[in-house]
């Protein structure tokens, strides 16, 4: 099942990363991030985009060095240089070296829209994620909805690092293209990063490529 393959990819990426009143004009007060996927994100200035063209922070040479193990830095830099992944870190706070982060990647898989598809996918995912993360996974949220007029599939569950949570949105942006956005955040800073993410979704801009 293509969607399950996509979720397996996302779960593997999470393992990599975890080891480490909106109104008119709100977007104008935020910093815009242009991604390589034709998507513009609006977030507070505390968020830092690590694109394939700017890996200095990942490699430990930036002004805001990220506390990541050397091997993780190497793997992350390699993935981003390939252009199939973009990552943002919330630099407001570090919880024992773990930063809240948001990853983005594209997939050719379809977002499940029919009630039967959503039910089947939600039933299969706990086992898949459990095998990938090496622990029992209980989904706190698994549903379909629309975001900015695009079909979306949403997951939420506890992260593999203690006291972290994962919130994932998969948006069908074209007939055969989906954008997967995964927010991993520390529950002590839930309101901060979650509010930022909700603002991002409300002001998300997608440009046809």
Tab-separated table of N, CA and C in Angstrom, residues 104-206:
chain	number	residue	atom	x	y	z
A	104	UNK	N	9.986	18.484	5.900
A	104	UNK	CA	9.133	18.475	4.724
A	104	UNK	C	9.748	17.586	3.653
A	105	UNK	N	8.913	16.772	3.026
A	105	UNK	CA	9.346	16.025	1.858
A	105	UNK	C	8.138	15.720	0.991
A	106	UNK	N	8.382	15.387	-0.266
A	106	UNK	CA	7.317	15.078	-1.196
A	106	UNK	C	7.233	13.577	-1.439
A	107	UNK	N	6.042	13.109	-1.804
A	107	UNK	CA	5.828	11.717	-2.145
A	107	UNK	C	4.803	11.644	-3.268
A	108	UNK	N	4.853	10.580	-4.047
A	108	UNK	CA	3.872	10.367	-5.109
A	108	UNK	C	2.624	9.640	-4.606
A	109	UNK	N	2.609	9.294	-3.326
A	109	UNK	CA	1.483	8.565	-2.752
A	109	UNK	C	0.260	9.462	-2.614
A	110	UNK	N	-0.901	8.816	-2.607
A	110	UNK	CA	-2.165	9.524	-2.517
A	110	UNK	C	-2.641	9.625	-1.069
A	111	UNK	N	-3.231	10.756	-0.734
A	111	UNK	CA	-3.845	10.928	0.584
A	111	UNK	C	-5.170	10.152	0.613
A	112	UNK	N	-5.385	9.320	1.618
A	112	UNK	CA	-6.668	8.600	1.694
A	112	UNK	C	-7.799	9.580	1.984
A	113	UNK	N	-8.869	9.503	1.202
A	113	UNK	CA	-9.981	10.427	1.385
A	113	UNK	C	-11.268	9.709	1.776
A	114	UNK	N	-11.500	8.532	1.207
A	114	UNK	CA	-12.707	7.781	1.538
A	114	UNK	C	-12.626	7.288	2.972
A	115	UNK	N	-13.782	7.236	3.636
A	115	UNK	CA	-13.820	6.812	5.038
A	115	UNK	C	-13.216	5.429	5.223
A	116	UNK	N	-13.459	4.524	4.271
A	116	UNK	CA	-12.919	3.167	4.376
A	116	UNK	C	-11.399	3.160	4.260
A	117	UNK	N	-10.836	4.024	3.407
A	117	UNK	CA	-9.377	4.114	3.267
A	117	UNK	C	-8.752	4.661	4.541
A	118	UNK	N	-9.362	5.679	5.086
A	118	UNK	CA	-8.829	6.284	6.314
A	118	UNK	C	-8.863	5.282	7.458
A	119	UNK	N	-9.971	4.557	7.580
A	119	UNK	CA	-10.104	3.565	8.649
A	119	UNK	C	-9.061	2.473	8.521
A	120	UNK	N	-8.852	1.962	7.308
A	120	UNK	CA	-7.876	0.893	7.090
A	120	UNK	C	-6.457	1.376	7.384
A	121	UNK	N	-6.142	2.592	6.954
A	121	UNK	CA	-4.799	3.134	7.182
A	121	UNK	C	-4.553	3.367	8.666
A	122	UNK	N	-5.539	3.914	9.361
A	122	UNK	CA	-5.389	4.164	10.798
A	122	UNK	C	-5.231	2.859	11.577
A	123	UNK	N	-5.851	1.792	11.090
A	123	UNK	CA	-5.728	0.491	11.760
A	123	UNK	C	-4.339	-0.108	11.568
A	124	UNK	N	-3.740	0.124	10.400
A	124	UNK	CA	-2.446	-0.481	10.085
A	124	UNK	C	-1.256	0.291	10.640
A	125	UNK	N	-1.397	1.588	10.802
A	125	UNK	CA	-0.253	2.424	11.165
A	125	UNK	C	0.368	2.153	12.533
A	126	UNK	N	-0.399	1.874	13.590
A	126	UNK	CA	0.258	1.615	14.880
A	126	UNK	C	1.285	0.488	14.814
A	127	UNK	N	0.949	-0.592	14.120
A	127	UNK	CA	1.896	-1.697	13.985
A	127	UNK	C	3.110	-1.313	13.177
A	128	UNK	N	2.897	-0.596	12.076
A	128	UNK	CA	3.999	-0.162	11.231
A	128	UNK	C	4.935	0.767	11.981
A	129	UNK	N	4.368	1.774	12.631
A	129	UNK	CA	5.188	2.727	13.384
A	129	UNK	C	5.881	2.047	14.555
A	130	UNK	N	5.181	1.096	15.192
A	130	UNK	CA	5.787	0.385	16.317
A	130	UNK	C	7.014	-0.394	15.903
A	131	UNK	N	6.957	-1.063	14.750
A	131	UNK	CA	8.122	-1.814	14.261
A	131	UNK	C	9.253	-0.876	13.882
A	132	UNK	N	8.910	0.265	13.305
A	132	UNK	CA	9.940	1.218	12.886
A	132	UNK	C	10.610	1.894	14.074
A	133	UNK	N	9.806	2.302	15.063
A	133	UNK	CA	10.335	3.031	16.211
A	133	UNK	C	10.809	2.111	17.329
A	134	UNK	N	10.481	0.819	17.243
A	134	UNK	CA	10.925	-0.136	18.255
A	134	UNK	C	10.196	-0.015	19.563
A	135	UNK	N	8.942	0.399	19.521
A	135	UNK	CA	8.146	0.515	20.740
A	135	UNK	C	6.676	0.503	20.348
A	136	UNK	N	5.825	0.288	21.343
A	136	UNK	CA	4.388	0.303	21.077
A	136	UNK	C	3.931	1.724	20.794
A	137	UNK	N	3.143	1.894	19.753
A	137	UNK	CA	2.667	3.219	19.354
A	137	UNK	C	1.150	3.259	19.415
A	138	UNK	N	0.642	4.257	20.113
A	138	UNK	CA	-0.800	4.483	20.180
A	138	UNK	C	-1.102	5.823	19.515
A	139	UNK	N	-1.901	5.798	18.481
A	139	UNK	CA	-2.222	7.026	17.764
A	139	UNK	C	-3.146	7.904	18.600
A	140	UNK	N	-2.751	9.145	18.803
A	140	UNK	CA	-3.566	10.101	19.534
A	140	UNK	C	-4.527	10.814	18.586
A	141	UNK	N	-4.196	10.758	17.304
A	141	UNK	CA	-5.033	11.399	16.290
A	141	UNK	C	-4.760	10.722	14.950
A	142	UNK	N	-5.799	10.398	14.223
A	142	UNK	CA	-5.663	9.800	12.898
A	142	UNK	C	-6.945	10.105	12.147
A	143	UNK	N	-6.875	11.038	11.216
A	143	UNK	CA	-8.090	11.509	10.560
A	143	UNK	C	-7.788	12.213	9.250
A	144	UNK	N	-8.838	12.395	8.472
A	144	UNK	CA	-8.730	13.160	7.245
A	144	UNK	C	-9.484	14.465	7.379
A	145	UNK	N	-9.012	15.509	6.711
A	145	UNK	CA	-9.680	16.811	6.705
A	145	UNK	C	-9.138	17.605	5.529
A	146	UNK	N	-9.580	18.855	5.401
A	146	UNK	CA	-9.054	19.730	4.363
A	146	UNK	C	-8.210	20.825	4.987
A	147	UNK	N	-7.115	21.170	4.320
A	147	UNK	CA	-6.253	22.275	4.740
A	147	UNK	C	-6.055	23.178	3.534
A	148	UNK	N	-6.512	24.399	3.626
A	148	UNK	CA	-6.415	25.353	2.525
A	148	UNK	C	-7.049	24.800	1.249
A	149	UNK	N	-8.078	23.966	1.414
A	149	UNK	CA	-8.756	23.400	0.262
A	149	UNK	C	-8.130	22.126	-0.278
A	150	UNK	N	-7.018	21.682	0.326
A	150	UNK	CA	-6.345	20.460	-0.110
A	150	UNK	C	-6.709	19.301	0.812
A	151	UNK	N	-6.955	18.110	0.263
A	151	UNK	CA	-7.190	16.941	1.118
A	151	UNK	C	-5.959	16.682	1.979
A	152	UNK	N	-6.180	16.334	3.240
A	152	UNK	CA	-5.061	16.107	4.155
A	152	UNK	C	-5.332	14.902	5.038
A	153	UNK	N	-4.258	14.222	5.406
A	153	UNK	CA	-4.329	13.087	6.322
A	153	UNK	C	-3.440	13.428	7.507
A	154	UNK	N	-3.975	13.283	8.723
A	154	UNK	CA	-3.291	13.781	9.919
A	154	UNK	C	-3.040	12.673	10.920
A	155	UNK	N	-1.818	12.652	11.454
A	155	UNK	CA	-1.427	11.699	12.490
A	155	UNK	C	-0.845	12.439	13.671
A	156	UNK	N	-1.034	11.886	14.883
A	156	UNK	CA	-0.385	12.414	16.081
A	156	UNK	C	-0.120	11.251	17.024
A	157	UNK	N	1.077	11.231	17.613
A	157	UNK	CA	1.452	10.163	18.539
A	157	UNK	C	2.692	10.587	19.324
A	158	UNK	N	3.012	9.834	20.360
A	158	UNK	CA	4.180	10.142	21.184
A	158	UNK	C	5.456	9.857	20.404
A	159	UNK	N	6.446	10.725	20.549
A	159	UNK	CA	7.715	10.533	19.865
A	159	UNK	C	8.572	9.468	20.527
A	160	UNK	N	9.656	9.078	19.845
A	160	UNK	CA	10.536	8.047	20.396
A	160	UNK	C	11.445	8.590	21.484
A	161	UNK	N	11.683	9.912	21.482
A	161	UNK	CA	12.440	10.545	22.557
A	161	UNK	C	11.457	10.895	23.668
A	162	UNK	N	11.775	10.615	24.943
A	162	UNK	CA	10.849	10.894	26.041
A	162	UNK	C	10.337	12.331	26.018
A	163	UNK	N	9.053	12.493	26.344
A	163	UNK	CA	8.410	13.800	26.460
A	163	UNK	C	8.326	14.560	25.146
A	164	UNK	N	8.348	13.854	24.022
A	164	UNK	CA	8.157	14.506	22.731
A	164	UNK	C	6.874	13.995	22.084
A	165	UNK	N	6.318	14.792	21.204
A	165	UNK	CA	5.122	14.439	20.451
A	165	UNK	C	5.374	14.676	18.965
A	166	UNK	N	4.658	13.923	18.139
A	166	UNK	CA	4.784	14.035	16.689
A	166	UNK	C	3.418	14.361	16.097
A	167	UNK	N	3.368	15.364	15.240
A	167	UNK	CA	2.153	15.735	14.526
A	167	UNK	C	2.504	15.791	13.042
A	168	UNK	N	1.821	14.981	12.240
A	168	UNK	CA	2.151	14.880	10.817
A	168	UNK	C	0.940	15.190	9.947
A	169	UNK	N	1.147	16.054	8.956
A	169	UNK	CA	0.126	16.389	7.962
A	169	UNK	C	0.632	15.954	6.586
A	170	UNK	N	-0.188	15.193	5.868
A	170	UNK	CA	0.104	14.805	4.498
A	170	UNK	C	-0.933	15.464	3.608
A	171	UNK	N	-0.513	16.402	2.755
A	171	UNK	CA	-1.416	17.184	1.915
A	171	UNK	C	-1.310	16.747	0.457
A	172	UNK	N	-2.456	16.530	-0.181
A	172	UNK	CA	-2.491	16.196	-1.603
A	172	UNK	C	-2.456	17.503	-2.384
A	173	UNK	N	-1.265	17.928	-2.833
A	173	UNK	CA	-1.127	19.225	-3.474
A	173	UNK	C	-1.310	19.159	-4.990
A	174	UNK	N	-1.132	17.983	-5.559
A	174	UNK	CA	-1.396	17.743	-6.974
A	174	UNK	C	-1.983	16.349	-7.103
A	175	UNK	N	-2.402	15.985	-8.306
A	175	UNK	CA	-3.034	14.686	-8.485
A	175	UNK	C	-2.119	13.537	-8.067
A	176	UNK	N	-0.845	13.643	-8.370
A	176	UNK	CA	0.088	12.575	-8.036
A	176	UNK	C	1.269	13.092	-7.215
A	177	UNK	N	0.985	14.043	-6.365
A	177	UNK	CA	2.053	14.584	-5.516
A	177	UNK	C	1.476	15.016	-4.180
A	178	UNK	N	2.108	14.570	-3.108
A	178	UNK	CA	1.696	14.955	-1.753
A	178	UNK	C	2.873	15.568	-1.016
A	179	UNK	N	2.579	16.492	-0.121
A	179	UNK	CA	3.585	17.117	0.727
A	179	UNK	C	3.379	16.621	2.145
A	180	UNK	N	4.427	16.079	2.737
A	180	UNK	CA	4.361	15.569	4.106
A	180	UNK	C	5.116	16.531	5.019
A	181	UNK	N	4.421	17.060	6.014
A	181	UNK	CA	5.020	17.968	6.999
A	181	UNK	C	4.919	17.320	8.372
A	182	UNK	N	6.049	17.129	9.018
A	182	UNK	CA	6.084	16.445	10.308
A	182	UNK	C	6.676	17.353	11.370
A	183	UNK	N	5.854	17.714	12.348
A	183	UNK	CA	6.309	18.523	13.475
A	183	UNK	C	6.650	17.606	14.641
A	184	UNK	N	7.870	17.708	15.140
A	184	UNK	CA	8.298	16.970	16.331
A	184	UNK	C	8.619	17.997	17.399
A	185	UNK	N	7.910	17.919	18.534
A	185	UNK	CA	8.063	18.967	19.529
A	185	UNK	C	8.109	18.378	20.937
A	186	UNK	N	8.757	19.116	21.826
A	186	UNK	CA	8.823	18.723	23.229
A	186	UNK	C	7.545	19.201	23.913
A	187	UNK	N	6.913	18.330	24.691
A	187	UNK	CA	5.619	18.679	25.271
A	187	UNK	C	5.691	19.855	26.236
A	188	UNK	N	6.863	20.159	26.799
A	188	UNK	CA	6.983	21.319	27.682
A	188	UNK	C	6.799	22.623	26.918
A	189	UNK	N	7.060	22.594	25.601
A	189	UNK	CA	6.926	23.795	24.778
A	189	UNK	C	5.809	23.608	23.758
A	190	UNK	N	4.827	22.776	24.117
A	190	UNK	CA	3.787	22.403	23.166
A	190	UNK	C	3.065	23.614	22.590
A	191	UNK	N	2.653	24.539	23.454
A	191	UNK	CA	1.875	25.667	22.970
A	191	UNK	C	2.673	26.513	21.993
A	192	UNK	N	3.950	26.706	22.255
A	192	UNK	CA	4.771	27.531	21.377
A	192	UNK	C	4.885	26.962	19.982
A	193	UNK	N	5.406	25.750	19.859
A	193	UNK	CA	5.613	25.146	18.551
A	193	UNK	C	4.298	24.771	17.873
A	194	UNK	N	3.336	24.306	18.647
A	194	UNK	CA	2.044	23.955	18.060
A	194	UNK	C	1.333	25.192	17.505
A	195	UNK	N	1.387	26.289	18.246
A	195	UNK	CA	0.781	27.524	17.758
A	195	UNK	C	1.473	27.997	16.485
A	196	UNK	N	2.785	27.890	16.464
A	196	UNK	CA	3.536	28.266	15.266
A	196	UNK	C	3.101	27.417	14.077
A	197	UNK	N	2.912	26.114	14.311
A	197	UNK	CA	2.535	25.206	13.241
A	197	UNK	C	1.116	25.494	12.744
A	198	UNK	N	0.204	25.790	13.673
A	198	UNK	CA	-1.157	26.127	13.286
A	198	UNK	C	-1.177	27.405	12.437
A	199	UNK	N	-0.335	28.372	12.805
A	199	UNK	CA	-0.222	29.599	12.013
A	199	UNK	C	0.314	29.284	10.624
A	200	UNK	N	1.302	28.407	10.570
A	200	UNK	CA	1.878	27.989	9.289
A	200	UNK	C	0.800	27.395	8.380
A	201	UNK	N	-0.028	26.504	8.934
A	201	UNK	CA	-1.071	25.864	8.136
A	201	UNK	C	-2.094	26.873	7.629
A	202	UNK	N	-2.401	27.864	8.463
A	202	UNK	CA	-3.403	28.855	8.102
A	202	UNK	C	-2.922	29.760	6.981
A	203	UNK	N	-1.612	29.992	6.911
A	203	UNK	CA	-1.050	30.913	5.919
A	203	UNK	C	-0.204	30.206	4.868
A	204	UNK	N	-0.310	28.895	4.795
A	204	UNK	CA	0.473	28.121	3.846
A	204	UNK	C	0.204	28.581	2.411
A	205	UNK	N	1.282	28.795	1.657
A	205	UNK	CA	1.150	29.196	0.260
A	205	UNK	C	1.810	28.150	-0.619
A	206	UNK	N	1.042	27.594	-1.554
A	206	UNK	CA	1.559	26.598	-2.471
A	206	UNK	C	1.585	27.175	-3.865
